[in-house]
C-alpha atoms as one frame of an Amber mdcrd trajectory, in Angstrom:
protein
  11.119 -15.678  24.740  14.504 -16.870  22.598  13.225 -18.769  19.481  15.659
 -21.846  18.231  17.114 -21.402  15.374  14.339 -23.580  13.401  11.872 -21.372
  13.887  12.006 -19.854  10.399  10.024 -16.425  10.668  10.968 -14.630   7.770
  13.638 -15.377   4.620  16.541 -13.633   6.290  16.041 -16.198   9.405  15.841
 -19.229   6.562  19.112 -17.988   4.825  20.760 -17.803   8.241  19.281 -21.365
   9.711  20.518 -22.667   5.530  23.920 -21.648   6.788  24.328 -22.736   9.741
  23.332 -25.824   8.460  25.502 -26.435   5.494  28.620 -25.453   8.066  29.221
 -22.098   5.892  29.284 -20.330   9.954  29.270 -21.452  13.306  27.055 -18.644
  14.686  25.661 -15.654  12.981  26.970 -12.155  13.595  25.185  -8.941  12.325
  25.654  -5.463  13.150  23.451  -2.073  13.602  25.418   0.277  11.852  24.011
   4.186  11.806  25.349   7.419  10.957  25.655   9.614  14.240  23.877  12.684
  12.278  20.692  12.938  13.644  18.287  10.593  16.111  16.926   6.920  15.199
  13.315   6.962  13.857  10.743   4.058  14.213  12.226   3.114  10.658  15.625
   2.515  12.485  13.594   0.362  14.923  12.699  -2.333  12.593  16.510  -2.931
  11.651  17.550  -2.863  15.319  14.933  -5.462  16.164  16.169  -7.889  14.037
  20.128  -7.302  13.844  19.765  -7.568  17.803  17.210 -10.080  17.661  18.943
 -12.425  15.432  21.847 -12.266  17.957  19.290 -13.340  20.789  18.114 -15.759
  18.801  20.408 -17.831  17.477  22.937 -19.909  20.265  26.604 -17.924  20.096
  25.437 -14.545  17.942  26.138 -11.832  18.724  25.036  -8.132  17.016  27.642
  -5.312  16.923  26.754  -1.622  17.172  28.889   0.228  14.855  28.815   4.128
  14.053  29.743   4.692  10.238  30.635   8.258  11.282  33.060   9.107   7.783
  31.158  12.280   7.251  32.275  14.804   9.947  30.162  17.715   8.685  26.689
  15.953   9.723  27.548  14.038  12.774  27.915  15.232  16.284  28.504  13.362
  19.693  24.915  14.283  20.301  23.721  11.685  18.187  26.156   8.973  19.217
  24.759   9.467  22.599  21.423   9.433  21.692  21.797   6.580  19.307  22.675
   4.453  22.465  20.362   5.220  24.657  17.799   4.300  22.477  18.996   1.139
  21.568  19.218   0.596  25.322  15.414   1.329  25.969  14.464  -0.829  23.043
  15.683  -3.731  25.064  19.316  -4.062  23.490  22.623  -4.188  23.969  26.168
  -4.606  22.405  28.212  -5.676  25.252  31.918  -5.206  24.341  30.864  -4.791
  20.385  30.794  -1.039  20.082  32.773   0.110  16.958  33.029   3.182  15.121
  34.352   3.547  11.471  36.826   6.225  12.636  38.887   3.933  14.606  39.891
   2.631  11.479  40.762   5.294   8.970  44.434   4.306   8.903  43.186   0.989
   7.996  40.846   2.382   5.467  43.924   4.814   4.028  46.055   1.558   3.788
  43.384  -0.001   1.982  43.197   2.167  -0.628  46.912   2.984  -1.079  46.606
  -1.033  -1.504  44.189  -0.627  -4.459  46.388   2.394  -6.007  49.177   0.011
  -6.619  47.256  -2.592  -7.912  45.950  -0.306 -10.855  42.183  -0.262  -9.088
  41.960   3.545  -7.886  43.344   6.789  -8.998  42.755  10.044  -8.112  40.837
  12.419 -10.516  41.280  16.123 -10.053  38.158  16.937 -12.557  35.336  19.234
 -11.660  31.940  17.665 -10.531  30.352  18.840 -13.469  32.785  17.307 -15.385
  32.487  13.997 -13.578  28.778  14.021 -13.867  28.688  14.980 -17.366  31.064
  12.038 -18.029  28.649   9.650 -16.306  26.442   8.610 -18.991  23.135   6.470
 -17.866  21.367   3.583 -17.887  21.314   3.757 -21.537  24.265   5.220 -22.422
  27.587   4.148 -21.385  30.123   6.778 -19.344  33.964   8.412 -20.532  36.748
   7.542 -18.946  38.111  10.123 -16.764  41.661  11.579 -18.856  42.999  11.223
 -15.260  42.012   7.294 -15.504  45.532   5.860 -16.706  47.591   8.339 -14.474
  50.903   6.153 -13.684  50.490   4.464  -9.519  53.602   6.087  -8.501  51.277
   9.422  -9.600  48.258   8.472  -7.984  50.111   7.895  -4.897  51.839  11.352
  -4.334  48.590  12.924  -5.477  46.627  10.720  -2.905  49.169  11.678  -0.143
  49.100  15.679  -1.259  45.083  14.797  -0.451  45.726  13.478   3.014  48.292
  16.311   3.763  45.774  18.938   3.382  47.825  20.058   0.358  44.942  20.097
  -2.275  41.968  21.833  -1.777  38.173  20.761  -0.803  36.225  19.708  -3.862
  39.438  19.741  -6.243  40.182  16.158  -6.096  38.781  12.552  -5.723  39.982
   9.225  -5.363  37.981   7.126  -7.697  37.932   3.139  -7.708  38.771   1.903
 -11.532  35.828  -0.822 -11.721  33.948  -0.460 -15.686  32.539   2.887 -16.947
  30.359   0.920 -19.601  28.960  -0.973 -16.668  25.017  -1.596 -16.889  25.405
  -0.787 -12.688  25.556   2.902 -12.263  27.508   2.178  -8.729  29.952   0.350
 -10.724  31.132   3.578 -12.840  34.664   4.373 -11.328  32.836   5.485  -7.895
  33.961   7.453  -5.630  36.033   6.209  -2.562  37.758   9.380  -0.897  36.849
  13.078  -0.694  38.684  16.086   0.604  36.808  17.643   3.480  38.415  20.285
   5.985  35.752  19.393   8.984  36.170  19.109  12.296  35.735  15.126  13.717
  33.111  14.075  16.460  36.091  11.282  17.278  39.287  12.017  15.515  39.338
  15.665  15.566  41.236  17.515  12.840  43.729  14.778  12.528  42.177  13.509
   8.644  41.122  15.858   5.920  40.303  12.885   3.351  37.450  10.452   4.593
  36.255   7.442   2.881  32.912   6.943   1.558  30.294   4.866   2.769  30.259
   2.131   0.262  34.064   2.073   0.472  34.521   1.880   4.179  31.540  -0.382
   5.250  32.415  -3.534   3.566  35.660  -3.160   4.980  34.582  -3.196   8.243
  31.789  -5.941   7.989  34.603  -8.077   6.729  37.336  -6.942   9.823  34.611
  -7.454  12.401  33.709 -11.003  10.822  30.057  -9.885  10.340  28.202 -12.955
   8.434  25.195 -11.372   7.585  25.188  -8.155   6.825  21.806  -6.802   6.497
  20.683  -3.566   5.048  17.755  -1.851   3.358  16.482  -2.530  -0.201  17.979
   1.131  -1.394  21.451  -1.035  -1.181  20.423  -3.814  -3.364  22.034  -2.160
  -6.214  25.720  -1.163  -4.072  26.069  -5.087  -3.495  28.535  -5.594  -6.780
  30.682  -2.497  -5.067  30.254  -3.816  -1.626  31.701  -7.815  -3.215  34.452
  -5.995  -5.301  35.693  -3.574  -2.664  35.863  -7.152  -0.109  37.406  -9.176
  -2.842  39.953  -6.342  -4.130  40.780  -5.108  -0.180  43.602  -7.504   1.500
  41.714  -8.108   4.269  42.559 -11.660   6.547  39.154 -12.683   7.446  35.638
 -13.691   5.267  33.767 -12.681   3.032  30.127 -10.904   4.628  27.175 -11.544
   2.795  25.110  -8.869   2.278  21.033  -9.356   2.322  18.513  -6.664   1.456
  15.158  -6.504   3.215  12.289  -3.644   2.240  12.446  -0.140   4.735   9.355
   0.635   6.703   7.102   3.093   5.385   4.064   4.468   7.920   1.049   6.734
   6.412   1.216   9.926   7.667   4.960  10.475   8.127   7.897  11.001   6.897
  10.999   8.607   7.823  13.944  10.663   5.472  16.252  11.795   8.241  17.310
  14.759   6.281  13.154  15.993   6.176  13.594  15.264   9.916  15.900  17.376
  10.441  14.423  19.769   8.495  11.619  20.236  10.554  13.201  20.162  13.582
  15.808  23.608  12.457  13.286  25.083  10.789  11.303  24.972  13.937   8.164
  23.440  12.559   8.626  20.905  15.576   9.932  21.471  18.975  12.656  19.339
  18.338  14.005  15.974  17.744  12.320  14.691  20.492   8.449  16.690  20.000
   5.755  14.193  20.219   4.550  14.053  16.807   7.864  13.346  15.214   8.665
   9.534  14.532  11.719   9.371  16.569  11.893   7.200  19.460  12.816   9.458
  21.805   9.899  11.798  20.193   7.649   8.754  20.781   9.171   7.881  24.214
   7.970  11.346  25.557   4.874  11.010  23.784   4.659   7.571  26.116   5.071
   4.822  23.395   6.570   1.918  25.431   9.543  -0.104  24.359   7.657  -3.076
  24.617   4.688  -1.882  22.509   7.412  -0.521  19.314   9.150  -4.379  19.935
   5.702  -5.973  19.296   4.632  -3.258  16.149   8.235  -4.728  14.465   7.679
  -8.303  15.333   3.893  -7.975  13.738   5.043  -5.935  10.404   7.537  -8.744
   9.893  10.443  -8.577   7.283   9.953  -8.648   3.576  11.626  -8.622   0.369
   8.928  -5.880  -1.878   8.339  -2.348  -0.393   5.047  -1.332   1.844   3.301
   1.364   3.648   2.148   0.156   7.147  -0.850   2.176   8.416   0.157   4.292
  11.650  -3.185   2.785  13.251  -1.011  -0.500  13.752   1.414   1.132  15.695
  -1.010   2.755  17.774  -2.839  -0.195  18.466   0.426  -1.877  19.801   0.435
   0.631  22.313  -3.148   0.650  23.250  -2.929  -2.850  24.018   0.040  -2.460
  26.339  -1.024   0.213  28.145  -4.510  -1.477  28.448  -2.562  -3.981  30.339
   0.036  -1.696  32.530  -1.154   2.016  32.551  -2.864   3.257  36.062  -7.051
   4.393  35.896  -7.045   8.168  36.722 -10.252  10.318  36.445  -8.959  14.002
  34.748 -11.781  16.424  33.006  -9.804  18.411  30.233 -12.590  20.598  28.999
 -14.533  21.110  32.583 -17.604  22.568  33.467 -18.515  22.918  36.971 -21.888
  20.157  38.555 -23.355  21.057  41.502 -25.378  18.501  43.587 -27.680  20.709
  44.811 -29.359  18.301  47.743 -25.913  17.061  48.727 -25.564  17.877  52.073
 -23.106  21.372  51.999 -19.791  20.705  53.614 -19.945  16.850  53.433 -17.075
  15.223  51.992 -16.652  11.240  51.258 -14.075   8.882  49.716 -14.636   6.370
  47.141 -12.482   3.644  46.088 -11.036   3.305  42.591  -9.487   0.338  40.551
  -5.996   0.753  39.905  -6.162  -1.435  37.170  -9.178  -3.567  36.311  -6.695
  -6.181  34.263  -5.236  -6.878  37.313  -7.327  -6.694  40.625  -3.932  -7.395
  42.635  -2.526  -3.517  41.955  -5.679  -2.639  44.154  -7.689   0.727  44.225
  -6.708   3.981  45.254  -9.249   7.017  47.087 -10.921   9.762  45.627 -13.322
  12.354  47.443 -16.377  13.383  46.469 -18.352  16.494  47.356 -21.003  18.830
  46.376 -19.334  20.293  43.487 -17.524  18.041  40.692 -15.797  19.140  37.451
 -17.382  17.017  34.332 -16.497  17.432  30.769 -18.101  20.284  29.133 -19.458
  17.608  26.262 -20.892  15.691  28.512 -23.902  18.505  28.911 -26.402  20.387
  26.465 -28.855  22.401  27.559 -31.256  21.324  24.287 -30.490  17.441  23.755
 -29.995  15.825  20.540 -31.530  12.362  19.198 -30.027   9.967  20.847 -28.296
  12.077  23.491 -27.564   9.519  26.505 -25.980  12.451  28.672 -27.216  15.197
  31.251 -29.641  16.961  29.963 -32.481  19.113  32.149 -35.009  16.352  32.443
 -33.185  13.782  30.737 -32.099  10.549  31.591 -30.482   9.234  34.979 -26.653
   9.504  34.706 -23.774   7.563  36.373 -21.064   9.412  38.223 -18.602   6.700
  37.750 -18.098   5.053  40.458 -20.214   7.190  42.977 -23.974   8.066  42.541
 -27.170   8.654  40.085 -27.995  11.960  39.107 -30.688  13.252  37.504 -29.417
  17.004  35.649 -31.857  19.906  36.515 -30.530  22.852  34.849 -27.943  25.189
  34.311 -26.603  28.558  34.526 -25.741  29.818  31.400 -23.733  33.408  30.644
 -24.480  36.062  27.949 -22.735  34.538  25.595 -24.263  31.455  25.715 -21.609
  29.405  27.683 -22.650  26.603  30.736 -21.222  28.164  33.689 -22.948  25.534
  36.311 -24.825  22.500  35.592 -27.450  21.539  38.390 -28.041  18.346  39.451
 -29.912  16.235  42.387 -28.240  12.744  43.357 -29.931   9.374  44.624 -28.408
   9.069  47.999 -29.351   5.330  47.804 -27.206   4.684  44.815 -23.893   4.521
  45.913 -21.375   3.136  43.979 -23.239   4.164  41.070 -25.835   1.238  41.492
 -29.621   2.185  42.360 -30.908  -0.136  45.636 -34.020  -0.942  43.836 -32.086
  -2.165  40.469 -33.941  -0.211  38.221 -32.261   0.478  34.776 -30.170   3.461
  34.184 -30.546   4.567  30.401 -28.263   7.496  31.020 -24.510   7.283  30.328
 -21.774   6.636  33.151 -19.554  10.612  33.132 -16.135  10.597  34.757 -15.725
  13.431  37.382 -13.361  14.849  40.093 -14.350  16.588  43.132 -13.825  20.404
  43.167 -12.580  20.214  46.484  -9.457  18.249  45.898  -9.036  18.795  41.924
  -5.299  19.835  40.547  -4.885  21.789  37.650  -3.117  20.502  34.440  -1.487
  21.231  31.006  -2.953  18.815  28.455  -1.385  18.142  25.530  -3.482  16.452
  22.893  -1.655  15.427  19.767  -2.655  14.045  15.679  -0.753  13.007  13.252
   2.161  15.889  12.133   0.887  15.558   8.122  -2.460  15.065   7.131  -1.533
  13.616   3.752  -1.147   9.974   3.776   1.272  10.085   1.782   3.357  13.229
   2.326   6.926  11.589   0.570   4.677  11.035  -2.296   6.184  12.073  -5.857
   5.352  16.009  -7.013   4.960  16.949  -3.762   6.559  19.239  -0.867   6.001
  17.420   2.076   6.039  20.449   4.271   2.811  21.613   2.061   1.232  18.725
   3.949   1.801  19.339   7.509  -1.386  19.378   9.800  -1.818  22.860  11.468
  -3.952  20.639  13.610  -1.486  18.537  15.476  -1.202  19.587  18.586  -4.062
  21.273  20.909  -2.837  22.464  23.747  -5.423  22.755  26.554  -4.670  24.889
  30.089  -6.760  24.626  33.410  -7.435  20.660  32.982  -8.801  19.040  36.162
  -6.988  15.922  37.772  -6.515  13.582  40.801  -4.473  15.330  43.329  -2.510
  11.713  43.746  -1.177  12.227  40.395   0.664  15.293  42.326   2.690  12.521
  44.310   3.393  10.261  40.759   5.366  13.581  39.400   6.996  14.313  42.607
   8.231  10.359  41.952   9.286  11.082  38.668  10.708  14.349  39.445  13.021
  12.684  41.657  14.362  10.873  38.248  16.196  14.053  37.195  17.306  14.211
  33.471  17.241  10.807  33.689  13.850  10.505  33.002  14.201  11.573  29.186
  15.831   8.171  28.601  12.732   5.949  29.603   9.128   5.820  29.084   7.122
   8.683  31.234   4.542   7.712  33.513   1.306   6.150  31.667  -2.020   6.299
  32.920  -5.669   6.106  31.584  -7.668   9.214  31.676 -10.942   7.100  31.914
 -13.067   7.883  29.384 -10.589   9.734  27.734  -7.640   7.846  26.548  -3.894
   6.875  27.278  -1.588  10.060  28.866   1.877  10.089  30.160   3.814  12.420
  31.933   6.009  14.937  29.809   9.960  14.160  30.312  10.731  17.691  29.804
   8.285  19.512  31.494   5.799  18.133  33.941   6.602  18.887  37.310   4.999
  18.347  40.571   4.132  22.165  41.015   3.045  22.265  36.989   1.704  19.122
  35.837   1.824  18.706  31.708   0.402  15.085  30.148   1.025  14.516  26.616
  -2.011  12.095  24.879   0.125   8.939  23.481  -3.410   7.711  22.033  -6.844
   7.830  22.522  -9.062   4.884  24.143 -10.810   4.049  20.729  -9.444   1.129
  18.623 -10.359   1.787  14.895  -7.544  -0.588  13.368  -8.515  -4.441  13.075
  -5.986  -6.788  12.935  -5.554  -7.986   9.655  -7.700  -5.654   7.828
């Protein structure tokens, strides 16, 4: 649904709707703008919902995608690929407003030759050590560099020996000449070019010098006629350089504002792309895309939905002061859509074998199953039963314990869902202790799992699936990847808090043979599965699965648990 611009949701919306009103713009224009050197998190998610939903919003906006990619030794095409995909299966799109920063280094290079001859930039060919001994601090204020007055026609043949390759990496700098006594770290002379000898994702080896990112982004905010230029609260403190590199730069078009709003933070993860990274080539994850990590593609293949990540952004809201969300909000997003749109499948994933013992031998039947009970229309589909069905191993001791409501020998009337009554008998058990067979006799009379004489059933209903027509699976059941809340938290190493309990892998699963025909489906998707939502379903009983992009296939089925049935979070808590 597109709100009107009235509907004031947060103070970024009021300061747009303000204005619009007073006439300041006709429209509002924002931009996503990410560094192609590694994949968007769920952190990245909150700014694309609003840059892009501000543009949906508001009549005439529009929301630019840009890639600040003026750092060639982190960024890859990989990532600028990636980047848009994602954006894509949020829900978004750029039309014709793609832009990358590289496109415009000659621009940027003018730029600064422009502030060279009006006295603002020289280059200084200290040391870092000297620079950063020169700095001074909040309390103290910093030296000028003794390269600081060099004469403009100097600083221009030293700045064009830097962009012929002619000085090497790490001996020189251009600097902007702002206020070394400055109260505003930022403002101390910063830095606005560096030598590096790096191959380009775009450009190739065409530039040695790039610009840095507070030097090049205003620039382009202001060439692309972004209004509102919205960025994390980390920047709060660049927005005197970001005014003074617009107001110093010739450039023929307005001024952007810029407006801060506070990052998301989630318990139990870390959003640093750097510690992301980390992980991923020091191999304590799979990859950029495992499951546990907070990536979207990692929680694509873990199943999250693109609507249920939309709705987690739209509830955390925008705000001016710093919070940690609790990760139990994000999963109950998705619990709630895939209550709604994920398929009822029976699967055992610990199983233990039940035999009916007076089931007649060699009879077969079908039963009916709801595809979805939220919506009758999507029908049922069949399921046999016979003599012999695989229930979960927990749903069975041989010695019950208070208020035990499963099989037990003796115990209480059970539910097989959807089929019949059974009463448990016994078991087999093996030397060392394990259930090999449970025993069981049914109540012929109670099909559909409802007893013709209505008496009460004070056992529990247990999920099943007939031995006769069971597939084996790979199930992959995952936690959180720390179990520290707080694993960015000061005096700590976050990879001390990783949980060596994240992922359980279990083999020799039991499912519905139709699920067979869903991967054959999805196999039939190619690679182009990876860039949308897997398969969802409900193990009943169990909790929310999906299919794994990577590796389920027809002839080796592998789910991935995206979150269990349970609902601990309360709204509003």
């Amino acid at each position: 649904m597109s709100l009107q611009p009235a509907e004031r949701r947060d103070f970024i919306r009021d300061m747009i709707s303000d204005d619009l009103a007073s006439g300041k713009h006709q429209a509002p224009v924002t931009r996503f703008p990410p560094e192609p050197n590694g994949y968007l998190h769920i952190g990245h998610a909150k700014s694309i919902c609003l840059n892009f939903g501000i543009a949906q919003e508001f009549p005439g906006a529009r929301c630019h995608l840009r890639f600040d990619d003026t750092n060639p030794s982190k960024e890859d095409q990989e990532y600028v690929d990636s980047i848009q995909e994602d954006i894509r299966w949020l829900g978004f799109d750029w039309g014709d407003n793609l832009f990358f920063a590289s496109n415009m280094f000659d621009f940027f290079y003018e730029c600064a030759v422009a502030l060279i001859n009006k006295g603002l930039a020289y280059v200084d060919e200290q040391t870092v050590e000297e620079i950063r001994a020169q700095r001074g601090n909040v309390n103290v204020p910093g030296q000028e560099s003794p390269y600081r007055n060099r004469s403009v026609e100097e600083n221009l043949a030293r700045f064009q020996a830097m962009k012929n390759g002619e000085i090497p990496e790490g001996k020189a700098i251009l600097r902007a000449k702002i206020d070394m006594a400055s109260s505003n770290m930022n403002m101390r002379d910063p830095v606005l070019y560096r030598i590096m000898f790096a191959e380009h994702h775009n450009t190739g080896g065409t530039w040695c010098i790039y610009p840095m990112y507070d030097f090049a982004h205003p620039i382009q905010d202001a060439l692309e006629g972004i209004t509102h230029s919205l960025c994390s609260l980390e920047y709060e403190e660049h927005r005197p350089l970001y005014d003074w590199v617009v107001n110093n730069v010739s450039i023929p078009y307005h001024k952007p504002r810029q407006i801060e709003f506070a990052r998301l933070n989630i318990d139990h993860t870390v959003m640093s792309k750097r510690k992301l990274r980390q992980l991923v080539e020091q191999n304590y994850v799979s990859g950029w895309d495992d499951p546990r990590m907070p990536t979207l593609c990692g929680l694509r293949r873990r199943g999250y939905t693109s609507h249920s990540i939309r709705d987690f952004c739209e509830r955390i809201g925008v705000a001016k002061s710093a919070n940690t969300v609790e990760y139990a909000l994000l999963e109950h997003c998705l619990r709630e859509d895939l209550n709604d749109t994920a398929e009822r499948t029976m699967a055992v994933l610990r199983p233990v074998k039940l035999v009916i013992t007076n089931y007649p031998e060699g009879q077969t039947e079908t039963f009916e199953v709801e595809n979805n009970p939220v919506h009758p229309e999507q029908g049922t589909h069949t399921v046999t039963f016979s003599r012999e069905v695989w229930i979960e191993a927990d749903d069975f001791l041989p010695e019950p314990i208070p208020k035990y409501k499963r099989l037990y020998p003796n115990g209480p009337e059970c539910r097989l869902k959807g089929a019949y009554l059974i009463t448990c008998t016994g078991c087999k058990q093996a030397a060392d202790g394990s259930i090999e067979e449970i025993y069981a006799t049914y109540d012929p009379d109670s099909r559909g799992g409802d007893p013709a004489d209505g008496r009460k059933v004070k056992g529990a209903t247990i999920h099943w699936v007939d031995c006769q027509t069971a597939v084996d699976a790979e199930v992959r059941l995952y936690e959180n990847l720390f179990s520290d809340a707080q694993p960015d938290g000061p005096d700590k190493n976050f990879l001390d808090c990783l949980n060596p309990d994240s992922l359980t892998v279990l083999t020799g699963c039991k499912v519905e043979s139709a699920l067979v025909e869903e991967a054959k489906k999805y196999d039939a998707e190619g690679e182009g599965r990876t860039a949308k939502t897997a398969p969802g379903f409900q193990f009943m009983r169990v909790g929310y699965f999906c299919m794994d992009s990577r590796d389920c296939r027809a002839d080796h089925l592998v789910f991935n648990r995206s979150v269990l049935l349970k609902d601990s979070f309360k709204p509003g808590k």
